[in-house]
CSV table of C-alpha atoms in Angstrom, one decimal:
chain,number,residue,atom,x,y,z
Y,1,MET,CA,113.1,89.3,155.6
Y,2,ARG,CA,116.6,89.7,157.0
Y,3,ARG,CA,118.1,88.5,153.7
Y,4,CYS,CA,116.0,91.1,151.8
Y,5,GLY,CA,117.3,93.6,154.4
Y,6,SER,CA,120.9,92.8,153.4
Y,7,LYS,CA,120.0,93.2,149.7
Y,8,MET,CA,118.3,96.5,150.4
Y,9,LYS,CA,121.3,97.8,152.5
Y,10,SER,CA,123.6,96.9,149.6
Y,11,LEU,CA,121.7,99.3,147.3
Y,12,LEU,CA,122.4,102.2,149.6
Y,13,SER,CA,125.5,104.4,149.7
Y,14,LYS,CA,127.2,104.0,153.1
Y,15,ASN,CA,126.5,107.7,153.8
Y,16,VAL,CA,123.0,107.8,152.4
Y,17,THR,CA,120.6,110.4,153.7
Y,18,ILE,CA,117.0,109.2,154.2
Y,19,VAL,CA,114.3,111.6,154.9
Y,20,GLU,CA,111.0,110.2,156.0
Y,21,GLY,CA,108.1,111.2,158.2
Y,22,GLY,CA,109.8,114.3,159.5
Y,23,GLY,CA,112.9,112.4,160.5
Y,24,ILE,CA,116.4,112.0,159.0
Y,25,GLU,CA,118.9,109.2,159.0
Y,26,ARG,CA,122.4,109.8,157.8
Y,27,SER,CA,123.8,106.4,156.9
Y,28,ALA,CA,122.8,103.0,155.7
Y,29,GLN,CA,123.8,101.5,159.1
Y,30,GLU,CA,121.6,104.0,161.0
Y,31,TYR,CA,118.6,103.2,158.8
Y,32,ALA,CA,119.2,99.5,159.0
Y,33,SER,CA,119.5,99.6,162.8
Y,34,HIS,CA,116.3,101.7,163.2
Y,35,HIS,CA,113.4,100.8,161.0
Y,36,MET,CA,114.5,99.5,157.6
Y,37,LEU,CA,113.0,96.0,158.3
Y,38,SER,CA,109.7,97.4,159.6
Y,39,ASP,CA,109.5,99.7,156.5
Y,40,MET,CA,110.1,96.7,154.2
Y,41,LYS,CA,107.5,94.6,156.1
Y,42,PHE,CA,104.9,97.4,155.8
Y,43,VAL,CA,105.5,98.0,152.1
Y,44,SER,CA,105.2,94.3,151.4
Y,45,THR,CA,101.6,94.4,152.7
Y,46,LEU,CA,100.5,97.3,150.4
Y,47,SER,CA,98.6,97.1,147.1
Y,48,SER,CA,100.2,99.8,144.9
Y,49,GLU,CA,99.3,101.5,141.6
Y,50,LEU,CA,102.2,103.2,139.9
Y,51,LEU,CA,101.1,106.6,138.6
Y,52,GLU,CA,104.4,108.0,137.4
Y,53,HIS,CA,108.1,107.0,137.4
Y,54,ARG,CA,110.5,109.3,135.8
Y,55,VAL,CA,114.3,108.8,135.9
Y,56,THR,CA,116.8,111.4,134.6
Y,57,GLU,CA,120.3,110.1,134.2
Y,58,TYR,CA,123.4,112.4,134.1
Y,59,ARG,CA,127.0,111.3,133.9
Y,60,ASP,CA,127.6,109.7,137.3
Y,61,SER,CA,124.3,110.5,138.9
Y,62,ALA,CA,120.6,110.1,138.4
Y,63,THR,CA,117.3,111.3,139.9
Y,64,SER,CA,114.2,109.2,140.3
Y,65,LEU,CA,110.7,110.5,140.9
Y,66,LEU,CA,108.0,107.9,141.8
Y,67,ILE,CA,104.4,108.7,142.4
Y,68,SER,CA,102.0,105.9,143.4
Y,69,VAL,CA,98.6,105.3,145.1
Y,70,ASN,CA,98.8,102.7,147.9
Y,71,THR,CA,96.2,100.8,149.7
Y,72,THR,CA,96.8,99.1,153.1
Y,73,GLU,CA,95.3,95.8,154.2
Y,74,ALA,CA,92.8,97.8,156.2
Y,75,GLY,CA,91.6,99.6,153.1
Y,76,LYS,CA,93.2,103.0,153.8
Y,77,THR,CA,94.4,104.7,150.6
Y,78,TYR,CA,97.1,107.3,150.3
Y,79,ARG,CA,99.3,108.9,147.7
Y,80,SER,CA,103.1,108.3,148.0
Y,81,LEU,CA,105.9,110.4,146.5
Y,82,GLU,CA,109.5,109.2,146.5
Y,83,THR,CA,112.5,111.1,145.2
Y,84,ALA,CA,115.9,109.3,145.0
Y,85,ILE,CA,119.3,110.5,144.0
Y,86,LEU,CA,121.7,107.8,142.9
Y,87,THR,CA,125.4,108.0,142.2
Y,88,LYS,CA,127.6,105.7,140.2
Y,89,ARG,CA,130.9,104.6,141.6
Y,90,ASP,CA,133.1,102.0,139.9
Y,91,GLY,CA,130.3,101.2,137.6
Y,92,GLU,CA,127.8,100.5,140.4
Y,93,TRP,CA,124.7,102.6,141.2
Y,94,LYS,CA,124.0,103.4,144.8
Y,95,ILE,CA,121.2,105.4,146.4
Y,96,ALA,CA,122.7,108.5,148.0
Y,97,HIS,CA,119.6,110.3,149.0
Y,98,LEU,CA,116.0,109.1,149.5
Y,99,HIS,CA,112.9,111.1,150.5
Y,100,TRP,CA,109.4,109.7,151.0
Y,101,SER,CA,106.3,111.6,151.7
Y,102,THR,CA,102.6,110.6,151.8
Y,103,ALA,CA,99.3,112.3,151.7
Y,104,MET,CA,96.0,110.7,152.8
C-alpha cells in the first residue's frame, strides 16, 4: 500500500488543495501524512458503479467531474461526487484541487 501511496502522491501538485468531509488539506505532504493511506485502503474495499465521468480540457488545465455509486463490504450504498482540477506543467498533469462529497 505504501508503494501505491508514493504513486498517488506523485499525481498531486505539491500545493494541492483537498476538500473532504468538511476538512481541508493544503499540500500533498499534509494529505499523505494524515489519511491518504486510509482513504486508499477504504476505496480499495468498495464496489463501484461509474455513473458519469466528464473531463473538460483547456490549454494547461482540465476539470474532471466523476459521479459514482459505491457499496461498502457491509452492504451500505452511497453516491459519490468528485471534482478535480488538474494543471499541466512541463508536459505533466498534476492534480491541483480535489473535492469529494458523498450522500447516503
